């Protein structure tokens, strides 16, 4: 009975499948491959793969970010972490993301300090400043960052 409750709980909170002991390793591999096949077969539309938050356009599949400055589109030379930061902030441009949230989504190493986010944001800002895009990302003192200042 407890095993059934565990299965149902797991499935309700988002598990795709549930395997109980004892299990056959070949069956686990087959189940994992089936999940991968389903996820790869699902078509991604443009709305999911390209984020637009003017003047930015972020192509998640190509890992390419561009910014339009004075009518000219520039491709940004970003590190993986800078790309992840910009993409996360562009998903909700006026929402404030805490350092902890940005660490969890952009710095999955786990042993990074919260202030490591500040360093990456600073480097991202420098690259944008060099192109004439200033004050992005915007700091929210004592909380974290958002893409736009809201002014």
Coordinates of C-alpha atoms in Angstrom, one line a residue, residues 3-149:
X3 CA 4.4 1.5 -2.4
X4 CA 1.3 2.5 -4.3
X5 CA 1.1 5.9 -2.5
X6 CA 4.8 6.5 -3.4
X7 CA 4.1 5.7 -7.0
X8 CA 1.1 8.0 -7.2
X9 CA 2.9 10.8 -5.4
X10 CA 5.9 10.6 -7.7
X11 CA 3.7 10.7 -10.8
X12 CA 1.6 13.6 -9.5
X13 CA 4.7 15.7 -8.8
X14 CA 6.0 15.3 -12.3
X15 CA 7.7 12.0 -12.7
X16 CA 7.4 10.4 -16.2
X17 CA 7.7 6.9 -14.8
X18 CA 8.3 5.0 -11.6
X19 CA 10.3 1.8 -11.3
X20 CA 10.2 -0.4 -8.1
X21 CA 12.8 -2.8 -6.7
X22 CA 13.7 -5.3 -7.7
X23 CA 14.0 -4.0 -11.2
X24 CA 15.5 -5.3 -14.5
X25 CA 18.3 -2.9 -15.6
X26 CA 17.4 -3.5 -19.3
X27 CA 13.8 -2.4 -18.6
X28 CA 15.1 0.8 -16.9
X29 CA 17.2 1.5 -20.0
X30 CA 14.3 0.8 -22.3
X31 CA 12.0 3.1 -20.3
X32 CA 14.6 5.9 -20.4
X33 CA 15.1 5.5 -24.1
X34 CA 11.3 5.7 -24.6
X35 CA 11.2 9.0 -22.7
X36 CA 14.0 10.4 -24.7
X37 CA 12.4 9.4 -28.0
X38 CA 9.2 11.1 -27.0
X39 CA 11.0 14.3 -25.9
X40 CA 13.1 14.4 -29.1
X41 CA 10.0 13.8 -31.3
X42 CA 8.0 16.7 -29.9
X43 CA 8.3 19.6 -32.3
X44 CA 9.5 22.9 -30.9
X45 CA 7.9 25.9 -32.3
X46 CA 9.7 29.2 -32.9
X47 CA 8.0 30.8 -29.9
X48 CA 9.7 28.3 -27.5
X49 CA 13.1 28.4 -29.1
X50 CA 13.6 32.1 -29.6
X51 CA 13.2 34.7 -26.9
X52 CA 12.6 38.3 -27.8
X53 CA 13.0 41.1 -25.4
X54 CA 13.8 44.2 -27.4
X55 CA 16.5 44.9 -28.4
X56 CA 17.6 41.3 -27.7
X57 CA 16.8 38.1 -29.7
X58 CA 18.0 34.9 -28.1
X59 CA 17.9 31.6 -30.0
X60 CA 18.0 28.9 -27.5
X61 CA 18.6 26.1 -30.0
X62 CA 21.5 27.8 -31.7
X63 CA 22.9 29.3 -28.5
X64 CA 23.0 32.6 -30.3
X65 CA 22.1 36.0 -28.8
X66 CA 21.9 39.2 -30.8
X67 CA 21.2 42.8 -29.9
X68 CA 20.0 45.6 -32.2
X69 CA 21.7 48.9 -31.7
X70 CA 20.8 51.9 -33.9
X71 CA 19.3 49.6 -36.6
X72 CA 22.2 47.2 -36.7
X73 CA 21.9 43.7 -35.3
X74 CA 25.1 42.5 -33.5
X75 CA 25.8 38.9 -32.5
X76 CA 27.0 38.7 -28.9
X77 CA 30.1 36.7 -28.0
X78 CA 28.9 35.3 -24.7
X79 CA 30.2 32.6 -22.5
X80 CA 27.7 29.8 -21.7
X81 CA 27.0 31.3 -18.3
X82 CA 26.5 34.8 -19.7
X83 CA 24.2 33.3 -22.4
X84 CA 22.1 31.5 -19.7
X85 CA 21.9 34.6 -17.6
X86 CA 20.7 36.7 -20.5
X87 CA 18.2 34.1 -21.5
X88 CA 16.8 33.7 -18.0
X89 CA 16.4 37.4 -17.6
X90 CA 14.8 37.8 -21.0
X91 CA 12.1 35.2 -20.1
X92 CA 10.6 37.8 -17.8
X93 CA 12.3 41.1 -18.5
X94 CA 10.8 43.1 -15.6
X95 CA 10.8 40.3 -13.0
X96 CA 13.5 40.5 -10.4
X97 CA 15.5 37.2 -10.1
X98 CA 17.4 36.6 -6.9
X99 CA 21.0 35.6 -7.0
X100 CA 20.0 32.2 -5.7
X101 CA 17.5 31.7 -8.6
X102 CA 20.1 32.8 -11.1
X103 CA 22.7 30.5 -9.6
X104 CA 20.3 27.5 -9.7
X105 CA 19.4 28.1 -13.4
X106 CA 22.7 29.5 -14.8
X107 CA 25.5 28.1 -12.5
X108 CA 24.6 24.4 -11.9
X109 CA 28.1 23.7 -10.5
X110 CA 26.6 23.8 -7.0
X111 CA 29.7 25.1 -5.3
X112 CA 29.6 28.6 -6.7
X113 CA 29.0 31.5 -4.3
X114 CA 26.1 33.9 -4.7
X115 CA 28.5 36.7 -5.5
X116 CA 29.8 34.6 -8.5
X117 CA 26.5 35.7 -10.2
X118 CA 27.6 39.4 -9.7
X119 CA 30.9 38.7 -11.5
X120 CA 29.1 37.1 -14.5
X121 CA 26.6 39.9 -14.6
X122 CA 29.4 42.4 -14.6
X123 CA 31.1 40.7 -17.5
X124 CA 27.8 40.6 -19.4
X125 CA 27.2 44.3 -18.7
X126 CA 30.7 45.2 -20.0
X127 CA 30.0 43.4 -23.3
X128 CA 26.7 45.2 -23.7
X129 CA 28.1 48.5 -22.7
X130 CA 30.8 48.2 -25.4
X131 CA 27.9 48.0 -27.9
X132 CA 26.1 51.0 -26.4
X133 CA 23.5 49.1 -24.4
X134 CA 23.9 50.5 -20.9
X135 CA 22.4 49.5 -17.5
X136 CA 21.5 46.0 -18.6
X137 CA 21.0 43.8 -16.6
X138 CA 19.6 46.2 -14.0
X139 CA 20.5 45.7 -10.3
X140 CA 17.8 45.6 -7.6
X141 CA 19.7 46.4 -4.5
X142 CA 19.7 43.7 -1.9
X143 CA 17.7 41.3 -4.1
X144 CA 19.2 40.5 -7.5
X145 CA 18.7 41.4 -11.1
X146 CA 16.2 42.0 -13.9
X147 CA 16.7 42.7 -17.6
X148 CA 15.2 46.2 -17.6
X149 CA 15.1 48.9 -15.0

